[in-house]
Amino acid sequence: MATAADALIDPERAFLGCLLHLPATLARRVLAGMRADDLAGALAAPALQLVIELVAAGTAPAPVAVYAHAVATGRAAGEKRREWLSGWLIDTYRDAPPPALADHLKTVVLEAAWRRALLVHAHRIEQAIDTTDTAALRELADDGHAGAAELWSRYQAALGDSQSDISSALEVAA
């Protein structure tokens, strides 16, 4: 079972926790430019996908809504899986930092995704460097750069968004 300390050291979980507290309109703004595969966590990425789907349908991503959506779409099959998911969602919601940190956590998550993309690309090049002909190696170098460049653009956009003040929007929503 997750602990409160996990939320403090896991930016993906903290980001999801913030989202679970937001109304749909604010969550939609925070999620702009995000993809589920930006998260590396085994449950975080599928949970973010559920949140994205709910918000796209205009539903606030409250824990009960995420859980119900997972069950309705067959992504929480089996009693043990449903029990584990409900506990994880409750813990993530309870241990979340203030929702005003959602934009900042988005930038942290996107930066980590960009760094992972660079690392994967670097490993591919490293593995191919001694055994691949130069034309194929050049193509490999160019292919990976596009994905990292796209992530870099989304990260930079998020940095600009994080300068905005979500707390004033939360006060209006309350």
PDB file of C-alpha atoms in Angstrom:
ATOM      1  CA  MET A   1       0.000   0.000   0.000  1.00  0.00           C
ATOM      2  CA  ALA A   2       1.238   3.497  -0.817  1.00  0.00           C
ATOM      3  CA  THR A   3       2.235   5.873   1.920  1.00  0.00           C
ATOM      4  CA  ALA A   4       2.079   9.648   2.273  1.00  0.00           C
ATOM      5  CA  ALA A   5       5.853   9.724   1.751  1.00  0.00           C
ATOM      6  CA  ASP A   6       5.347   8.154  -1.692  1.00  0.00           C
ATOM      7  CA  ALA A   7       3.384  11.211  -2.791  1.00  0.00           C
ATOM      8  CA  LEU A   8       6.225  13.460  -1.675  1.00  0.00           C
ATOM      9  CA  ILE A   9       8.884  11.620  -3.658  1.00  0.00           C
ATOM     10  CA  ASP A  10       6.836  10.522  -6.676  1.00  0.00           C
ATOM     11  CA  PRO A  11       6.019  13.520  -8.876  1.00  0.00           C
ATOM     12  CA  GLU A  12       3.810  11.421 -11.150  1.00  0.00           C
ATOM     13  CA  ARG A  13       1.629  10.329  -8.265  1.00  0.00           C
ATOM     14  CA  ALA A  14       1.614  13.857  -6.845  1.00  0.00           C
ATOM     15  CA  PHE A  15       0.562  15.231 -10.245  1.00  0.00           C
ATOM     16  CA  LEU A  16      -2.285  12.715 -10.459  1.00  0.00           C
ATOM     17  CA  GLY A  17      -3.300  13.549  -6.896  1.00  0.00           C
ATOM     18  CA  CYS A  18      -3.580  17.221  -7.825  1.00  0.00           C
ATOM     19  CA  LEU A  19      -5.693  16.324 -10.866  1.00  0.00           C
ATOM     20  CA  LEU A  20      -8.066  14.283  -8.697  1.00  0.00           C
ATOM     21  CA  HIS A  21      -8.911  17.485  -6.805  1.00  0.00           C
ATOM     22  CA  LEU A  22      -9.621  19.675  -9.836  1.00  0.00           C
ATOM     23  CA  PRO A  23     -12.926  20.398 -11.559  1.00  0.00           C
ATOM     24  CA  ALA A  24     -13.062  19.256 -15.184  1.00  0.00           C
ATOM     25  CA  THR A  25     -12.426  22.702 -16.687  1.00  0.00           C
ATOM     26  CA  LEU A  26      -9.229  23.269 -14.706  1.00  0.00           C
ATOM     27  CA  ALA A  27      -8.085  19.684 -15.196  1.00  0.00           C
ATOM     28  CA  ARG A  28      -8.562  20.130 -18.961  1.00  0.00           C
ATOM     29  CA  ARG A  29      -6.272  23.164 -18.912  1.00  0.00           C
ATOM     30  CA  VAL A  30      -3.617  21.369 -16.868  1.00  0.00           C
ATOM     31  CA  LEU A  31      -3.797  18.300 -19.104  1.00  0.00           C
ATOM     32  CA  ALA A  32      -3.269  20.303 -22.297  1.00  0.00           C
ATOM     33  CA  GLY A  33      -0.245  18.848 -24.049  1.00  0.00           C
ATOM     34  CA  MET A  34      -0.106  15.751 -21.825  1.00  0.00           C
ATOM     35  CA  ARG A  35      -0.212  12.108 -22.885  1.00  0.00           C
ATOM     36  CA  ALA A  36      -0.598   9.073 -20.683  1.00  0.00           C
ATOM     37  CA  ASP A  37       2.755   7.731 -21.867  1.00  0.00           C
ATOM     38  CA  ASP A  38       4.447  10.822 -20.434  1.00  0.00           C
ATOM     39  CA  LEU A  39       4.244   8.955 -17.136  1.00  0.00           C
ATOM     40  CA  ALA A  40       6.500   5.976 -16.491  1.00  0.00           C
ATOM     41  CA  GLY A  41       4.753   4.485 -13.464  1.00  0.00           C
ATOM     42  CA  ALA A  42       3.064   1.128 -13.954  1.00  0.00           C
ATOM     43  CA  LEU A  43      -0.228   2.452 -12.570  1.00  0.00           C
ATOM     44  CA  ALA A  44       0.339   6.161 -13.109  1.00  0.00           C
ATOM     45  CA  ALA A  45       0.212   6.007 -16.922  1.00  0.00           C
ATOM     46  CA  PRO A  46      -3.033   3.979 -17.093  1.00  0.00           C
ATOM     47  CA  ALA A  47      -4.551   6.170 -14.364  1.00  0.00           C
ATOM     48  CA  LEU A  48      -3.658   9.299 -16.328  1.00  0.00           C
ATOM     49  CA  GLN A  49      -5.283   7.776 -19.414  1.00  0.00           C
ATOM     50  CA  LEU A  50      -8.490   7.278 -17.418  1.00  0.00           C
ATOM     51  CA  VAL A  51      -8.305  10.886 -16.172  1.00  0.00           C
ATOM     52  CA  ILE A  52      -7.738  12.194 -19.709  1.00  0.00           C
ATOM     53  CA  GLU A  53     -10.788  10.296 -20.960  1.00  0.00           C
ATOM     54  CA  LEU A  54     -12.990  11.576 -18.143  1.00  0.00           C
ATOM     55  CA  VAL A  55     -11.903  15.178 -18.565  1.00  0.00           C
ATOM     56  CA  ALA A  56     -12.400  14.963 -22.343  1.00  0.00           C
ATOM     57  CA  ALA A  57     -15.998  13.923 -21.605  1.00  0.00           C
ATOM     58  CA  GLY A  58     -16.423  16.911 -19.274  1.00  0.00           C
ATOM     59  CA  THR A  59     -16.326  14.882 -16.055  1.00  0.00           C
ATOM     60  CA  ALA A  60     -14.249  15.949 -13.071  1.00  0.00           C
ATOM     61  CA  PRO A  61     -11.541  13.352 -12.383  1.00  0.00           C
ATOM     62  CA  ALA A  62     -12.565  12.629  -8.796  1.00  0.00           C
ATOM     63  CA  PRO A  63     -11.363   9.259  -7.469  1.00  0.00           C
ATOM     64  CA  VAL A  64     -14.827   7.693  -7.618  1.00  0.00           C
ATOM     65  CA  ALA A  65     -15.238   8.797 -11.247  1.00  0.00           C
ATOM     66  CA  VAL A  66     -11.830   7.386 -12.212  1.00  0.00           C
ATOM     67  CA  TYR A  67     -12.637   4.117 -10.448  1.00  0.00           C
ATOM     68  CA  ALA A  68     -16.073   3.844 -12.069  1.00  0.00           C
ATOM     69  CA  HIS A  69     -14.583   4.581 -15.487  1.00  0.00           C
ATOM     70  CA  ALA A  70     -11.920   1.911 -15.002  1.00  0.00           C
ATOM     71  CA  VAL A  71     -14.573  -0.648 -14.063  1.00  0.00           C
ATOM     72  CA  ALA A  72     -16.933   0.391 -16.884  1.00  0.00           C
ATOM     73  CA  THR A  73     -14.182   0.147 -19.497  1.00  0.00           C
ATOM     74  CA  GLY A  74     -12.888  -3.207 -18.240  1.00  0.00           C
ATOM     75  CA  ARG A  75      -9.569  -1.810 -17.053  1.00  0.00           C
ATOM     76  CA  ALA A  76     -10.147  -2.918 -13.467  1.00  0.00           C
ATOM     77  CA  ALA A  77     -11.089  -6.522 -14.005  1.00  0.00           C
ATOM     78  CA  GLY A  78     -11.192  -8.794 -10.993  1.00  0.00           C
ATOM     79  CA  GLU A  79     -11.928  -8.131  -7.358  1.00  0.00           C
ATOM     80  CA  LYS A  80      -8.270  -7.841  -6.298  1.00  0.00           C
ATOM     81  CA  ARG A  81      -7.482  -5.374  -9.081  1.00  0.00           C
ATOM     82  CA  ARG A  82     -10.525  -3.224  -8.201  1.00  0.00           C
ATOM     83  CA  GLU A  83      -9.609  -3.306  -4.514  1.00  0.00           C
ATOM     84  CA  TRP A  84      -6.018  -2.340  -5.237  1.00  0.00           C
ATOM     85  CA  LEU A  85      -7.053   0.451  -7.647  1.00  0.00           C
ATOM     86  CA  SER A  86      -9.565   1.933  -5.214  1.00  0.00           C
ATOM     87  CA  GLY A  87      -6.959   1.960  -2.434  1.00  0.00           C
ATOM     88  CA  TRP A  88      -4.348   3.546  -4.700  1.00  0.00           C
ATOM     89  CA  LEU A  89      -6.792   6.246  -5.845  1.00  0.00           C
ATOM     90  CA  ILE A  90      -7.858   7.029  -2.276  1.00  0.00           C
ATOM     91  CA  ASP A  91      -4.244   7.237  -1.086  1.00  0.00           C
ATOM     92  CA  THR A  92      -3.244   9.369  -4.078  1.00  0.00           C
ATOM     93  CA  TYR A  93      -6.159  11.736  -3.471  1.00  0.00           C
ATOM     94  CA  ARG A  94      -5.569  11.939   0.286  1.00  0.00           C
ATOM     95  CA  ASP A  95      -1.809  12.430   0.044  1.00  0.00           C
ATOM     96  CA  ALA A  96      -1.899  14.925  -2.841  1.00  0.00           C
ATOM     97  CA  PRO A  97      -0.094  18.218  -2.543  1.00  0.00           C
ATOM     98  CA  PRO A  98      -2.208  21.362  -2.965  1.00  0.00           C
ATOM     99  CA  PRO A  99      -3.907  21.478  -6.387  1.00  0.00           C
ATOM    100  CA  ALA A 100      -2.168  24.813  -6.996  1.00  0.00           C
ATOM    101  CA  LEU A 101       1.010  22.769  -7.626  1.00  0.00           C
ATOM    102  CA  ALA A 102      -0.506  20.916 -10.598  1.00  0.00           C
ATOM    103  CA  ASP A 103       1.165  23.150 -13.210  1.00  0.00           C
ATOM    104  CA  HIS A 104       4.543  22.857 -11.527  1.00  0.00           C
ATOM    105  CA  LEU A 105       4.238  19.086 -11.233  1.00  0.00           C
ATOM    106  CA  LYS A 106       3.253  18.913 -14.895  1.00  0.00           C
ATOM    107  CA  THR A 107       6.577  20.514 -15.802  1.00  0.00           C
ATOM    108  CA  VAL A 108       8.442  18.093 -13.528  1.00  0.00           C
ATOM    109  CA  VAL A 109       6.694  15.120 -15.162  1.00  0.00           C
ATOM    110  CA  LEU A 110       7.303  16.399 -18.701  1.00  0.00           C
ATOM    111  CA  GLU A 111      10.961  17.118 -17.970  1.00  0.00           C
ATOM    112  CA  ALA A 112      11.392  13.569 -16.676  1.00  0.00           C
ATOM    113  CA  ALA A 113       9.645  12.191 -19.795  1.00  0.00           C
ATOM    114  CA  TRP A 114      11.964  14.236 -22.028  1.00  0.00           C
ATOM    115  CA  ARG A 115      15.015  12.981 -20.147  1.00  0.00           C
ATOM    116  CA  ARG A 116      13.768   9.371 -20.457  1.00  0.00           C
ATOM    117  CA  ALA A 117      13.270   9.861 -24.214  1.00  0.00           C
ATOM    118  CA  LEU A 118      16.811  11.175 -24.546  1.00  0.00           C
ATOM    119  CA  LEU A 119      18.180   8.263 -22.532  1.00  0.00           C
ATOM    120  CA  VAL A 120      16.322   5.678 -24.631  1.00  0.00           C
ATOM    121  CA  HIS A 121      17.576   7.353 -27.794  1.00  0.00           C
ATOM    122  CA  ALA A 122      21.132   7.491 -26.482  1.00  0.00           C
ATOM    123  CA  HIS A 123      21.009   3.772 -25.612  1.00  0.00           C
ATOM    124  CA  ARG A 124      19.795   2.921 -29.126  1.00  0.00           C
ATOM    125  CA  ILE A 125      22.667   4.872 -30.649  1.00  0.00           C
ATOM    126  CA  GLU A 126      25.156   3.374 -28.207  1.00  0.00           C
ATOM    127  CA  GLN A 127      24.031  -0.148 -29.103  1.00  0.00           C
ATOM    128  CA  ALA A 128      24.242   0.573 -32.825  1.00  0.00           C
ATOM    129  CA  ILE A 129      27.416   2.658 -32.899  1.00  0.00           C
ATOM    130  CA  ASP A 130      29.858  -0.193 -33.603  1.00  0.00           C
ATOM    131  CA  THR A 131      27.689  -2.476 -35.733  1.00  0.00           C
ATOM    132  CA  THR A 132      25.520  -0.237 -37.905  1.00  0.00           C
ATOM    133  CA  ASP A 133      26.531   1.383 -41.181  1.00  0.00           C
ATOM    134  CA  THR A 134      26.730   5.166 -41.196  1.00  0.00           C
ATOM    135  CA  ALA A 135      23.577   5.722 -43.266  1.00  0.00           C
ATOM    136  CA  ALA A 136      21.462   3.655 -40.858  1.00  0.00           C
ATOM    137  CA  LEU A 137      23.161   5.273 -37.887  1.00  0.00           C
ATOM    138  CA  ARG A 138      22.392   8.748 -39.282  1.00  0.00           C
ATOM    139  CA  GLU A 139      18.743   7.714 -39.744  1.00  0.00           C
ATOM    140  CA  LEU A 140      18.627   6.381 -36.176  1.00  0.00           C
ATOM    141  CA  ALA A 141      20.057   9.638 -34.844  1.00  0.00           C
ATOM    142  CA  ASP A 142      17.438  11.682 -36.718  1.00  0.00           C
ATOM    143  CA  ASP A 143      14.492   9.424 -35.773  1.00  0.00           C
ATOM    144  CA  GLY A 144      14.970   9.682 -32.026  1.00  0.00           C
ATOM    145  CA  HIS A 145      15.600  13.394 -32.132  1.00  0.00           C
ATOM    146  CA  ALA A 146      12.065  14.108 -33.384  1.00  0.00           C
ATOM    147  CA  GLY A 147      10.426  12.427 -30.388  1.00  0.00           C
ATOM    148  CA  ALA A 148      12.682  14.169 -27.896  1.00  0.00           C
ATOM    149  CA  ALA A 149      12.187  17.489 -29.685  1.00  0.00           C
ATOM    150  CA  GLU A 150       8.403  17.105 -29.485  1.00  0.00           C
ATOM    151  CA  LEU A 151       8.623  16.344 -25.768  1.00  0.00           C
ATOM    152  CA  TRP A 152      10.938  19.332 -25.327  1.00  0.00           C
ATOM    153  CA  SER A 153       8.320  21.579 -26.971  1.00  0.00           C
ATOM    154  CA  ARG A 154       5.575  20.308 -24.667  1.00  0.00           C
ATOM    155  CA  TYR A 155       7.864  20.731 -21.656  1.00  0.00           C
ATOM    156  CA  GLN A 156       8.663  24.318 -22.651  1.00  0.00           C
ATOM    157  CA  ALA A 157       4.952  25.067 -23.137  1.00  0.00           C
ATOM    158  CA  ALA A 158       4.273  23.639 -19.676  1.00  0.00           C
ATOM    159  CA  LEU A 159       6.994  25.837 -18.203  1.00  0.00           C
ATOM    160  CA  GLY A 160       5.137  28.849 -19.565  1.00  0.00           C
ATOM    161  CA  ASP A 161       1.839  27.541 -18.185  1.00  0.00           C
ATOM    162  CA  SER A 162       3.365  26.951 -14.758  1.00  0.00           C
ATOM    163  CA  GLN A 163       3.940  30.673 -14.463  1.00  0.00           C
ATOM    164  CA  SER A 164       0.157  31.124 -14.374  1.00  0.00           C
ATOM    165  CA  ASP A 165      -1.609  31.056 -11.034  1.00  0.00           C
ATOM    166  CA  ILE A 166      -4.045  28.150 -10.772  1.00  0.00           C
ATOM    167  CA  SER A 167      -4.837  29.044  -7.178  1.00  0.00           C
ATOM    168  CA  SER A 168      -6.860  32.096  -8.239  1.00  0.00           C
ATOM    169  CA  ALA A 169      -8.863  29.923 -10.631  1.00  0.00           C
ATOM    170  CA  LEU A 170      -9.449  27.416  -7.840  1.00  0.00           C
ATOM    171  CA  GLU A 171     -10.784  30.180  -5.595  1.00  0.00           C
ATOM    172  CA  VAL A 172     -13.260  31.206  -8.309  1.00  0.00           C
ATOM    173  CA  ALA A 173     -14.297  27.574  -8.817  1.00  0.00           C
ATOM    174  CA  ALA A 174     -14.921  27.099  -5.095  1.00  0.00           C
TER     175      ALA A 174
END
